[in-house]
Coordinates of C-alpha atoms in Angstrom, one line a residue:
X466 CA 100.6 24.3 104.7
X467 CA 99.3 28.1 103.8
X468 CA 96.2 29.5 105.5
X469 CA 93.3 29.0 104.5
X470 CA 92.3 32.7 104.8
X471 CA 93.6 34.8 101.2
X472 CA 95.7 37.5 102.4
X473 CA 95.6 41.0 101.7
X474 CA 97.7 42.4 98.6
X475 CA 99.9 44.6 100.5
X476 CA 98.6 48.0 98.9
X477 CA 101.1 51.2 98.5
X478 CA 101.9 53.8 100.8
X479 CA 103.5 56.4 102.7
X480 CA 104.6 58.5 106.0
X481 CA 104.9 62.1 105.4
X482 CA 108.3 63.6 105.8
X483 CA 108.9 66.7 108.3
X484 CA 108.4 64.3 112.0
X485 CA 109.7 61.1 113.1
X486 CA 107.4 58.6 113.9
X487 CA 107.7 57.0 117.6
X488 CA 104.4 54.8 117.4
X489 CA 104.1 51.4 117.2
X490 CA 101.9 48.3 115.9
X491 CA 100.9 44.8 116.7
X492 CA 99.9 43.7 113.6
X493 CA 103.4 44.0 111.9
X494 CA 104.6 41.5 109.8
X495 CA 105.8 38.4 111.4
X496 CA 109.9 37.3 109.5
X497 CA 111.8 34.4 111.0
X498 CA 114.5 36.7 113.0
X499 CA 116.4 36.2 116.3
X500 CA 116.8 39.5 116.7
X501 CA 117.4 38.5 121.0
X502 CA 116.8 41.8 124.5
X503 CA 119.6 43.0 124.0
X504 CA 119.9 43.7 120.5
X505 CA 116.2 45.0 120.7
X506 CA 117.7 47.4 124.0
X507 CA 120.5 48.6 121.6
X508 CA 118.0 49.9 119.2
X509 CA 115.9 51.2 121.2
X510 CA 119.1 53.0 121.8
X511 CA 119.5 54.7 118.3
X512 CA 116.3 55.2 117.0
X513 CA 115.5 57.9 120.6
X514 CA 119.0 59.3 119.2
X515 CA 118.1 59.2 115.9
X516 CA 114.9 61.1 116.6
X517 CA 117.0 64.0 118.5
X518 CA 118.4 64.3 116.0
X519 CA 116.1 64.8 112.6
X520 CA 113.8 67.0 115.3
X521 CA 117.0 69.4 115.9
X522 CA 117.4 68.8 111.9
X523 CA 120.8 66.9 111.5
X524 CA 118.7 64.2 109.0
X525 CA 122.5 62.9 108.0
X526 CA 123.2 61.8 111.4
X527 CA 119.8 60.8 111.9
X528 CA 120.1 58.7 109.3
X529 CA 122.8 56.9 110.7
X530 CA 121.1 56.5 113.6
X531 CA 118.7 54.9 112.3
X532 CA 120.9 52.1 110.5
X533 CA 122.2 51.2 113.3
X534 CA 119.1 50.6 114.7
X535 CA 117.6 48.3 111.8
X536 CA 120.7 46.6 111.9
X537 CA 119.9 45.2 115.5
X538 CA 116.6 44.9 115.5
X539 CA 115.8 44.2 111.6
X540 CA 111.9 43.6 111.3
X541 CA 110.9 46.9 113.6
X542 CA 108.7 49.3 110.5
X543 CA 108.8 52.3 112.7
X544 CA 112.9 52.3 112.2
X545 CA 112.5 52.0 107.7
X546 CA 109.2 54.7 108.4
X547 CA 112.1 57.2 110.6
X548 CA 114.7 56.4 107.9
X549 CA 113.0 57.4 104.8
X550 CA 111.5 60.9 106.2
X551 CA 115.3 61.2 107.2
X552 CA 116.2 60.6 103.3
X553 CA 113.1 62.5 102.1
X554 CA 114.7 65.9 104.2
X555 CA 117.9 65.0 102.4
X556 CA 116.8 64.9 98.5
X557 CA 117.5 61.1 99.2
X558 CA 114.4 60.1 97.4
X559 CA 115.5 57.3 95.8
X560 CA 116.4 55.6 99.2
X561 CA 113.6 56.8 100.9
X562 CA 111.4 55.5 98.6
X563 CA 112.7 51.7 99.0
X564 CA 112.3 52.6 102.8
X565 CA 108.9 53.2 102.9
X566 CA 108.0 50.2 101.1
X567 CA 109.7 48.4 103.5
X568 CA 107.9 49.8 106.0
X569 CA 104.8 49.2 104.8
X570 CA 105.6 46.2 103.3
X571 CA 107.0 45.0 107.7
X572 CA 103.5 46.5 109.0
X573 CA 100.6 47.0 106.6
X574 CA 98.0 47.4 109.1
X575 CA 100.2 50.8 109.9
X576 CA 98.4 53.2 108.7
X577 CA 101.3 55.9 109.2
X578 CA 103.4 53.9 107.3
X579 CA 101.3 54.7 104.1
X580 CA 101.1 58.4 104.0
X581 CA 105.2 57.2 104.4
X582 CA 105.1 56.0 101.1
X583 CA 102.8 58.2 99.9
X584 CA 105.6 61.1 99.8
X585 CA 108.4 59.8 99.2
X586 CA 106.2 58.5 95.8
X587 CA 105.4 62.8 95.2
X588 CA 108.1 63.1 96.0
X589 CA 109.7 60.4 92.6
X590 CA 107.1 62.5 90.8
X591 CA 104.6 59.1 90.7
X592 CA 101.6 61.2 91.5
X593 CA 99.2 58.2 91.0
X594 CA 101.0 55.7 93.0
X595 CA 101.0 58.4 95.8
X596 CA 97.3 59.0 96.0
X597 CA 96.3 55.4 95.7
X598 CA 98.9 55.0 98.7
X599 CA 97.4 57.7 100.4
X600 CA 94.2 56.3 99.3
X601 CA 95.3 53.4 100.8
X602 CA 96.1 54.4 104.6
X603 CA 92.3 56.1 104.8
X604 CA 91.0 53.0 104.5
X605 CA 92.9 52.1 108.0
X606 CA 92.8 54.9 109.7
X607 CA 89.6 56.8 107.0
X608 CA 89.7 60.2 110.0
X609 CA 93.5 60.8 109.8
X610 CA 94.2 64.3 109.2
X611 CA 97.7 64.0 108.2
X612 CA 96.1 61.3 105.3
X613 CA 93.3 63.4 104.3
X614 CA 95.5 66.1 103.2
X615 CA 98.3 63.9 102.0
X616 CA 95.7 62.7 99.3
X617 CA 93.3 66.0 97.9
X618 CA 96.6 67.9 97.2
X619 CA 98.4 65.5 95.5
X620 CA 94.7 64.8 93.6
X621 CA 95.5 69.0 92.7
X622 CA 98.7 68.4 91.1
X623 CA 97.5 65.6 89.0
X624 CA 94.5 67.7 87.9
X625 CA 97.1 70.1 87.2
X626 CA 98.7 67.7 84.9
X627 CA 102.4 66.8 84.6
X628 CA 105.0 69.1 85.9
X629 CA 107.6 70.5 83.8
X630 CA 110.5 68.3 83.0
X631 CA 108.2 65.6 82.8
X632 CA 107.5 63.0 79.8
X633 CA 110.8 63.0 78.0
X634 CA 111.1 61.6 74.8
X635 CA 111.7 57.7 75.0
X636 CA 114.2 56.4 72.2
X637 CA 112.8 54.1 69.2
X638 CA 111.3 50.8 69.5
X639 CA 113.2 47.4 68.8
X640 CA 116.8 48.2 70.5
X641 CA 116.2 51.0 72.1
X642 CA 117.7 49.7 76.2
X643 CA 115.6 52.5 78.5
X644 CA 114.0 52.0 81.8
X645 CA 111.4 54.2 82.9
X646 CA 112.8 57.5 84.2
X647 CA 112.1 56.5 87.9
X648 CA 113.5 52.7 88.3
X649 CA 116.5 52.1 89.7
X650 CA 117.8 48.2 87.8
X651 CA 117.1 45.4 89.4
X652 CA 118.7 42.5 90.8
X653 CA 119.0 39.3 89.6
X654 CA 120.7 37.0 92.1
X655 CA 121.0 33.2 92.0
X656 CA 120.6 32.3 96.0
X657 CA 123.0 28.7 95.8
X658 CA 123.4 26.0 99.3
X659 CA 126.8 26.3 98.6
X660 CA 127.9 29.2 96.1
X661 CA 126.0 32.2 94.9
X662 CA 125.6 35.2 92.1
X663 CA 124.5 37.9 91.6
X664 CA 124.1 40.5 87.7
X665 CA 122.5 42.7 86.4
X666 CA 121.0 43.9 82.9
X667 CA 123.0 47.1 81.4
X668 CA 124.4 48.6 78.0
X669 CA 121.9 46.1 76.8
X670 CA 123.2 42.8 78.1
X671 CA 122.8 40.9 81.3
X672 CA 126.3 41.7 83.0
X673 CA 127.7 38.8 85.5
X674 CA 129.1 41.0 88.7
X675 CA 132.2 40.2 90.2
X676 CA 133.1 40.0 94.3
X677 CA 136.5 41.9 95.5
X678 CA 138.7 39.5 94.5
X679 CA 137.6 38.8 90.4
X680 CA 135.0 35.5 91.1
X681 CA 132.0 35.4 90.0
X682 CA 130.0 32.9 92.4
X683 CA 130.6 33.6 96.0
X684 CA 130.1 31.3 98.8
X685 CA 127.3 31.0 100.4
X686 CA 129.6 31.1 103.8
X687 CA 129.1 32.9 107.0
X688 CA 131.4 33.5 110.0
X689 CA 131.8 35.4 112.6
X690 CA 135.3 35.2 115.1
X691 CA 135.2 36.2 118.5
X692 CA 135.7 39.9 118.1
X693 CA 132.0 39.9 116.6
X694 CA 133.5 40.7 113.3
X695 CA 131.6 38.9 110.9
X696 CA 132.3 36.6 107.2
X697 CA 130.4 36.4 103.8
X698 CA 131.9 34.6 101.2
X699 CA 135.4 33.1 100.4
X700 CA 136.9 34.9 103.8
X701 CA 134.7 33.0 105.5
X702 CA 134.9 30.0 103.8
X703 CA 138.9 29.2 103.9
X704 CA 139.0 29.4 107.7
X705 CA 135.8 26.9 108.4
X706 CA 138.2 24.2 109.8
X707 CA 139.5 26.4 112.4
X708 CA 135.8 27.9 113.6
X709 CA 133.7 25.6 113.3
X710 CA 131.0 25.9 115.3
X711 CA 130.9 29.2 114.4
X712 CA 131.1 29.4 110.3
X713 CA 127.9 28.5 108.3
X714 CA 126.5 27.2 105.6
X715 CA 124.0 24.9 103.7
X716 CA 121.7 27.1 105.6
X717 CA 119.0 26.6 102.2
X718 CA 118.7 23.1 103.1
X719 CA 116.8 24.9 106.6
X720 CA 115.3 27.6 105.4
X721 CA 111.2 27.4 105.9
X722 CA 111.1 24.6 108.1
X723 CA 110.5 23.2 111.1
X724 CA 113.0 21.1 113.7
X725 CA 110.6 18.6 114.2
X726 CA 110.8 17.7 110.4
X727 CA 112.7 14.2 109.4
X728 CA 115.1 16.4 107.1
X729 CA 116.1 18.7 109.1
X730 CA 116.8 16.7 111.9
X731 CA 119.3 14.8 109.2
X732 CA 120.3 18.2 108.5
X733 CA 121.4 18.5 112.1
X734 CA 123.9 15.1 112.7
X735 CA 125.4 16.4 110.1
X736 CA 126.5 20.1 110.4
X737 CA 129.2 21.1 112.3
X738 CA 126.7 23.5 114.0
X739 CA 123.9 23.1 116.7
X740 CA 120.6 24.2 115.3
X741 CA 117.8 24.2 118.3
X742 CA 114.1 24.6 118.0
X743 CA 112.3 27.7 118.6
X744 CA 109.6 29.4 118.4
X745 CA 106.7 27.9 115.6
X746 CA 109.5 24.8 116.0
X747 CA 111.9 26.5 113.9
X748 CA 115.4 25.8 113.4
X749 CA 117.2 28.1 114.9
X750 CA 121.6 28.0 114.6
X751 CA 123.5 28.6 118.0
X752 CA 126.4 31.0 117.7
X753 CA 128.5 31.6 120.7
X754 CA 130.7 34.7 121.4
X755 CA 133.1 35.3 124.6
X756 CA 130.8 32.4 126.2
X757 CA 127.1 33.6 125.9
X758 CA 124.8 32.5 123.1
X759 CA 122.6 33.9 120.8
X760 CA 120.3 31.9 118.3
X761 CA 120.4 33.4 114.6
X762 CA 117.3 32.2 112.3
X763 CA 118.3 30.4 109.1
X764 CA 117.1 33.8 107.8
X765 CA 119.1 36.6 109.0
X766 CA 122.3 33.5 108.0
X767 CA 120.6 34.3 104.0
X768 CA 120.2 38.1 104.7
X769 CA 123.7 38.4 105.4
X770 CA 124.6 36.2 101.4
X771 CA 122.4 38.4 100.2
X772 CA 123.4 41.6 102.0
X773 CA 127.1 40.3 100.3
X774 CA 124.9 40.0 96.8
X775 CA 124.0 43.4 97.5
X776 CA 127.0 45.0 98.7
X777 CA 128.7 43.8 95.3
X778 CA 126.5 45.1 93.4
X779 CA 126.6 48.1 94.6
X780 CA 130.6 48.4 94.0
X781 CA 130.5 47.0 90.9
X782 CA 128.1 49.4 89.8
X783 CA 129.2 52.9 92.1
X784 CA 125.9 53.4 93.2
X785 CA 124.3 52.2 96.5
X786 CA 120.9 52.8 95.2
X787 CA 119.8 49.6 94.4
X788 CA 117.8 47.7 97.1
X789 CA 115.3 45.6 94.5
X790 CA 116.2 41.9 93.4
X791 CA 115.0 39.0 91.6
X792 CA 115.9 35.4 93.7
X793 CA 115.6 32.2 91.9
X794 CA 114.5 29.8 94.8
X795 CA 114.2 25.3 93.8
X796 CA 111.2 25.1 91.8
X797 CA 110.5 22.0 94.7
X798 CA 110.2 25.0 96.9
X799 CA 107.5 24.8 98.6
X800 CA 105.1 28.0 99.9
X801 CA 107.0 28.5 103.8
X802 CA 110.6 27.5 102.4
X803 CA 109.5 31.2 99.4
X804 CA 109.1 33.5 101.7
X805 CA 111.3 32.8 104.8
X806 CA 113.4 33.6 101.2
X807 CA 112.0 37.0 100.4
X808 CA 112.0 37.8 104.3
X809 CA 115.9 36.9 104.6
X810 CA 115.6 39.8 101.3
X811 CA 114.7 42.3 103.4
X812 CA 116.6 41.1 105.8
X813 CA 119.2 41.9 104.0
X814 CA 117.1 45.5 102.4
X815 CA 116.2 43.5 100.0
X816 CA 113.0 44.1 98.3
X817 CA 112.6 40.4 96.7
X818 CA 110.0 42.6 93.4
X819 CA 109.6 38.8 92.5
X820 CA 110.4 34.8 92.7
X821 CA 111.0 32.6 90.6
X822 CA 112.1 28.9 89.9
X823 CA 115.7 28.2 89.1
X824 CA 115.0 26.0 86.0
X825 CA 113.2 28.4 84.3
X826 CA 115.5 31.8 84.7
X827 CA 118.4 29.1 83.2
X828 CA 116.2 28.7 80.1
X829 CA 115.4 31.8 79.9
X830 CA 119.6 32.3 79.7
X831 CA 119.6 29.4 77.7
X832 CA 116.6 30.9 74.8
X833 CA 119.1 33.9 74.8
X834 CA 122.1 32.6 74.4
X835 CA 124.5 34.4 71.7
X836 CA 126.7 31.9 71.1
X837 CA 123.6 29.3 70.1
X838 CA 121.2 32.0 68.7
X839 CA 117.2 32.5 70.1
X840 CA 116.0 29.6 70.7
X841 CA 112.1 28.9 69.5
X842 CA 112.3 31.4 67.6
X843 CA 110.7 29.8 64.9
X844 CA 109.8 26.7 65.0
X845 CA 109.6 26.8 68.9
X846 CA 111.7 23.5 71.1
X847 CA 111.2 21.1 74.2
X848 CA 114.0 21.9 76.3
X849 CA 114.3 19.9 79.7
X850 CA 116.6 21.2 82.1
X851 CA 119.2 19.2 84.6
X852 CA 120.1 21.3 87.4
X853 CA 121.9 20.4 89.9
X854 CA 123.5 22.5 92.1
X855 CA 125.3 22.1 95.4
X856 CA 122.1 21.1 97.2
X857 CA 119.4 21.2 95.0
X858 CA 118.6 19.3 92.9
X859 CA 115.5 21.0 89.6
X860 CA 114.2 19.5 85.8
X861 CA 112.1 21.3 84.4
X862 CA 110.1 20.2 80.6
X863 CA 108.9 23.9 78.6
X864 CA 108.2 24.8 75.6
X865 CA 110.0 28.0 74.1
X866 CA 108.9 29.8 70.8
X867 CA 108.5 32.5 69.9
X868 CA 109.9 34.3 72.5
X869 CA 107.3 32.6 74.7
X870 CA 107.9 29.8 77.7
X871 CA 106.0 28.1 78.6
X872 CA 106.9 25.6 81.7
X873 CA 105.1 21.5 80.8
X874 CA 106.2 19.8 84.0
X875 CA 108.6 20.3 87.0
X876 CA 110.8 18.5 89.3
X877 CA 113.0 17.9 92.1
X878 CA 114.4 16.6 94.8
X879 CA 115.5 19.9 97.6
X880 CA 118.6 17.2 98.8
X881 CA 120.3 16.5 96.6
X882 CA 123.5 17.9 95.2
X883 CA 127.3 18.0 96.0
X884 CA 126.7 18.9 98.9
X885 CA 125.7 14.9 99.1
X886 CA 127.9 14.0 96.9
X887 CA 131.6 15.2 99.7
X888 CA 129.7 13.7 102.5
X889 CA 130.1 9.9 100.4
X890 CA 133.4 10.7 99.6
X891 CA 134.7 12.7 103.8
X892 CA 132.3 8.9 104.7
X893 CA 134.9 7.2 102.4
X894 CA 138.5 8.7 103.6
X895 CA 137.1 8.6 107.3
X896 CA 136.7 5.0 106.5
X897 CA 139.6 4.7 105.2
X898 CA 142.0 6.7 107.1
X899 CA 140.8 4.4 110.1
X900 CA 141.3 1.1 107.4
X901 CA 144.6 1.9 106.1
X902 CA 146.7 4.3 109.3
X903 CA 145.3 2.9 112.4
X904 CA 143.3 6.9 112.6
X905 CA 140.1 7.9 114.0
X906 CA 138.8 10.9 113.3
X907 CA 136.0 10.4 116.1
X908 CA 134.0 14.0 116.5
X909 CA 137.5 15.8 116.1
X910 CA 135.4 18.6 114.1
X911 CA 137.6 20.5 113.2
X912 CA 139.4 16.9 111.4
X913 CA 136.3 16.5 110.0
X914 CA 136.4 20.6 108.4
X915 CA 139.2 20.0 106.9
X916 CA 138.5 16.4 105.7
X917 CA 135.3 18.3 103.9
X918 CA 137.5 20.3 102.6
X919 CA 139.9 18.0 101.0
X920 CA 136.7 16.1 99.8
X921 CA 136.0 18.8 97.4
X922 CA 138.8 19.3 96.1
X923 CA 138.7 16.1 95.5
X924 CA 135.1 15.8 93.8
X925 CA 136.4 18.5 91.2
X926 CA 139.7 17.0 90.8
X927 CA 138.3 12.9 89.7
X928 CA 136.3 15.0 86.9
X929 CA 138.8 15.6 85.0
X930 CA 141.7 12.8 85.8
X931 CA 141.4 9.4 86.3
X932 CA 142.9 9.4 90.3
X933 CA 142.3 12.3 93.6
X934 CA 145.4 12.2 95.8
X935 CA 144.1 14.2 99.2
X936 CA 146.1 15.3 102.0
X937 CA 145.0 14.8 105.3
X938 CA 146.4 16.5 108.5
X939 CA 145.3 15.2 112.0
X940 CA 147.2 14.8 114.4
X941 CA 150.3 16.0 114.0
X942 CA 150.9 14.1 111.0
X943 CA 150.0 14.0 107.5
X944 CA 148.6 11.6 106.0
X945 CA 148.2 11.0 101.7
X946 CA 145.1 9.0 100.1
X947 CA 143.2 8.2 97.0
X948 CA 140.1 8.8 95.7
X949 CA 140.1 7.2 91.6
X950 CA 137.1 8.0 89.8
X951 CA 135.6 4.7 89.2
X952 CA 135.1 5.2 93.9
X953 CA 134.2 8.1 93.0
X954 CA 130.9 6.8 90.7
X955 CA 130.2 3.9 92.9
X956 CA 130.1 5.8 96.1
X957 CA 127.2 8.5 94.6
X958 CA 125.8 6.1 92.1
X959 CA 122.2 5.9 93.6
X960 CA 122.1 9.6 93.9
X961 CA 122.8 9.9 90.1
X962 CA 120.2 7.5 90.1
X963 CA 118.0 8.8 91.5
X964 CA 118.2 12.1 89.1
X965 CA 117.3 9.5 86.0
X966 CA 114.7 8.4 87.7
X967 CA 113.1 12.1 88.7
X968 CA 113.2 13.3 84.7
X969 CA 112.1 10.1 83.7
X970 CA 108.2 11.3 85.9
X971 CA 108.9 15.0 84.6
X972 CA 108.9 13.6 81.2
X973 CA 105.9 11.2 82.5
X974 CA 104.1 15.0 83.5
X975 CA 105.0 16.9 81.0
X976 CA 103.4 13.7 78.1
X977 CA 106.8 14.1 75.9
X978 CA 108.9 10.9 74.6
X979 CA 112.7 11.2 75.6
X980 CA 113.2 11.5 71.3
X981 CA 110.7 14.9 71.4
X982 CA 113.6 17.0 73.4
X983 CA 115.6 19.2 71.5
X984 CA 117.6 19.9 73.3
X985 CA 119.4 18.9 77.4
X986 CA 120.8 22.3 79.1
X987 CA 122.8 21.5 82.0
X988 CA 123.1 23.9 84.9
X989 CA 125.0 23.8 88.0
X990 CA 128.1 23.0 89.3
X991 CA 127.5 19.3 89.7
X992 CA 126.3 18.6 86.5
X993 CA 130.4 18.7 85.7
X994 CA 130.9 15.6 87.0
X995 CA 131.6 12.6 83.6
X996 CA 129.8 10.2 84.8
X997 CA 126.0 13.1 85.5
X998 CA 126.9 14.0 81.8
X999 CA 126.8 10.0 80.7
X1000 CA 124.3 8.8 82.4
X1001 CA 122.0 12.0 81.0
X1002 CA 123.8 10.7 76.9
X1003 CA 123.2 7.6 77.0
X1004 CA 119.6 8.0 78.8
X1005 CA 119.0 10.6 75.7
X1006 CA 121.1 8.1 72.9
X1007 CA 123.3 9.9 72.5
X1008 CA 122.9 13.0 71.7
X1009 CA 125.0 15.8 72.8
X1010 CA 124.2 18.0 75.1
X1011 CA 123.9 21.6 75.7
X1012 CA 126.9 23.2 77.2
X1013 CA 126.6 26.6 76.1
X1014 CA 125.5 28.9 79.2
X1015 CA 128.5 28.7 82.0
X1016 CA 126.4 26.5 84.6
X1017 CA 127.2 28.6 87.9
X1018 CA 126.1 31.9 86.1
X1019 CA 122.9 30.3 84.1
X1020 CA 120.2 31.2 86.9
X1021 CA 121.9 34.5 87.7
X1022 CA 121.9 35.7 84.6
X1023 CA 118.2 34.6 84.0
X1024 CA 117.1 36.6 87.3
X1025 CA 118.9 39.8 84.9
X1026 CA 117.0 39.4 83.0
X1027 CA 113.7 39.1 84.5
X1028 CA 114.6 41.6 86.6
X1029 CA 115.0 44.0 83.6
X1030 CA 111.8 43.1 82.7
X1031 CA 110.0 44.3 85.4
X1032 CA 112.7 47.1 85.2
X1033 CA 110.9 48.7 82.6
X1034 CA 113.5 47.8 80.3
X1035 CA 112.5 47.3 77.2
X1036 CA 114.9 45.9 74.3
X1037 CA 113.7 43.7 72.2
X1038 CA 114.5 40.8 74.3
X1039 CA 112.8 41.9 76.9
X1040 CA 109.8 43.0 75.5
X1041 CA 109.4 40.4 73.8
X1042 CA 109.5 37.1 76.2
X1043 CA 107.1 35.7 78.7
X1044 CA 106.9 33.3 81.1
X1045 CA 104.2 31.1 81.6
X1046 CA 105.0 28.6 84.9
X1047 CA 103.1 26.0 87.0
X1048 CA 103.0 24.7 90.6
X1049 CA 105.3 22.2 91.4
X1050 CA 103.2 21.0 94.0
X1051 CA 100.4 20.1 94.4
X1052 CA 96.9 22.1 96.5
X1053 CA 94.3 21.1 98.1
X1054 CA 92.2 21.4 101.0
X1055 CA 91.3 19.0 104.6
X1056 CA 88.7 17.5 104.2
X1057 CA 86.5 15.6 107.4
X1058 CA 88.3 12.5 108.6
X1059 CA 92.0 14.4 108.0
X1060 CA 91.7 14.0 104.4
X1061 CA 93.4 15.7 101.0
X1062 CA 90.9 16.8 98.6
X1063 CA 93.7 18.5 95.3
X1064 CA 92.1 21.0 93.8
X1065 CA 95.6 22.1 92.5
X1066 CA 97.3 19.2 90.9
X1067 CA 100.8 19.3 90.5
X1068 CA 102.2 21.4 87.0
X1069 CA 99.7 23.2 86.2
X1070 CA 100.0 26.2 84.1
X1071 CA 99.7 29.6 87.0
X1072 CA 98.1 31.6 87.3
X1073 CA 94.8 29.9 87.1
X1074 CA 91.9 29.5 89.3
X1075 CA 89.8 26.3 89.8
X1076 CA 86.6 25.9 91.8
X1077 CA 84.9 23.1 93.4
X1078 CA 81.4 22.9 95.3
X1079 CA 81.5 20.5 99.3
X1080 CA 78.7 20.5 102.2
X1081 CA 79.9 20.6 105.8
X1082 CA 80.6 17.7 107.0
X1083 CA 77.6 17.8 110.2
X1084 CA 74.5 19.4 110.2
X1085 CA 75.9 22.3 112.6
X1086 CA 77.3 23.3 109.9
X1087 CA 74.4 24.0 108.0
X1088 CA 73.4 27.2 109.3
X1089 CA 77.2 28.7 110.1
X1090 CA 78.0 31.7 108.9
X1091 CA 82.3 31.1 108.9
X1092 CA 84.6 28.3 108.2
X1093 CA 87.6 27.5 108.3
X1094 CA 89.6 26.2 104.9
X1095 CA 92.9 24.4 105.5
X1096 CA 94.7 24.7 102.9
X1097 CA 98.4 22.7 101.6
X1098 CA 100.6 21.7 99.3
X1099 CA 102.0 17.7 98.6
X1100 CA 100.9 14.4 96.4
X1101 CA 100.2 12.8 99.9
X1102 CA 96.0 11.7 100.7
X1103 CA 96.4 13.1 105.1
X1104 CA 96.9 16.0 105.9
X1105 CA 98.8 14.7 108.9
X1106 CA 101.6 13.4 106.6
X1107 CA 101.7 16.6 104.7
X1108 CA 102.6 18.2 107.8
X1109 CA 105.3 16.9 108.0
X1110 CA 106.0 16.2 104.4
X1111 CA 109.2 17.3 102.5
X1112 CA 108.9 18.7 98.5

């Protein structure tokens, strides 16, 4: 469900350096987080220390204190505003600009925020945008002397013409790889259910960024130790069996959803950590340290993973001024799930400049793949992207022609992937252990965590071997079980068949026959499963499937290309590329009686606009001056079902 009223776009603006602002605002944009009272008190203490240092001119110390305040409460716009001012005094223009943007995004109706960003934009030499920022602030607070002065000063600077040193010559056209002078790289991040990775455009191509151990994919795991230390990635995953309650994973499956949703209820029974219902029925994750319980929003766990992606980028690239990212989501993510992803980015200190669909990002990687040439450069090609990851599944059909990527249709399941295959294996192993060795695991969470890890290894093993040995330790004894490939396939046949049904539906929506598909591209680690490949081969007449792109990295690769385009990179591969996506779900409004009237059918090319005429349901409405309109997305005929529908 999305609001019926249109949300105003966030204008640009800021607050000038020279004074740290203490004012708060009741119109703060709410991000899903579970900051408790103790954290807010700590944040207030750090803020007070920062203000004191700022007043004394100790700007570096002020930045540290404001950063600590943000760590305690990342939803308070004033902390970002104050840190922006301190950064500006230190000459850290890019950091000041990033903080000012976060301030405005968190509180779009706080006039002083626009003044702060106006000052940062002015310092960056972006005078036209600075003027727009001040004007945006004046619309909210017409009598502000600070905003008026800022606008007038920028207007004078614009009339005076470009400053010395501006307007530097650009290298020439097609093969040049340059960005606008005032921009920094935009990261491409694949925020996966089980694994995540990050990439960036550098020196005319995409560079995948590795973690400290040289891995390009990082487990989407977050754990908290008794000492309070937070672990992210591989370090969190390897200790999961010993720290069951405080190790969190698969959070993407509950992101942006309600605790009352049937699917979330199923997840709460499967996951070893505790989910509870919070405000607005959102699921919250229970963290227990030193006998005290703290509630975390799913966005906070996703933010920790995104923060790790940012840290990896800063470490590999040797710079800390990169704060923008293109983040990918499943094509079938709804509006609430996409907004929750953006909120997670904000908490991580990232400006999510665009959210793009995972299969679309993978299509970009395919289209620009050096091993196969640029697809569709001349005659065009119909391409089916089959994206089966750790927790979600997407299928998209695209027409690629002359650098234009046009999505024809998309479909999928946000609860189908490698984790489901693992769960089927876990169930089999637990039952086999009980049958063969008379060992009942019961509700032993640590034992189940160890079996879950063993099941994942066995799944990978049977993709290359006929039989996998599974070692399970329980009750001081070691047990050896076997999982054959044929058994694995029979356990998961229903899931595999379900993927093929989605392929058929998407082809039908795209009005294409299997014979009209020029290439089938495999994306996601679960596409390495032999039976998945065999089913697709058979359906598409025995043709070879495209494996030229790395299934684990393709999505981040495409996101990095999109980031380069948004950053203003001038390179033939970027400037010639155009994305044309579609709506994954139908959009409509609620009519009298709770019926859904579809205005924009699923798989409609976007951007788009539709117009329909409706009448009021009773005579009293004939003279109404306003009307509440509720907008829904989904395919069911009545809105009550849509409220609880999972895509």
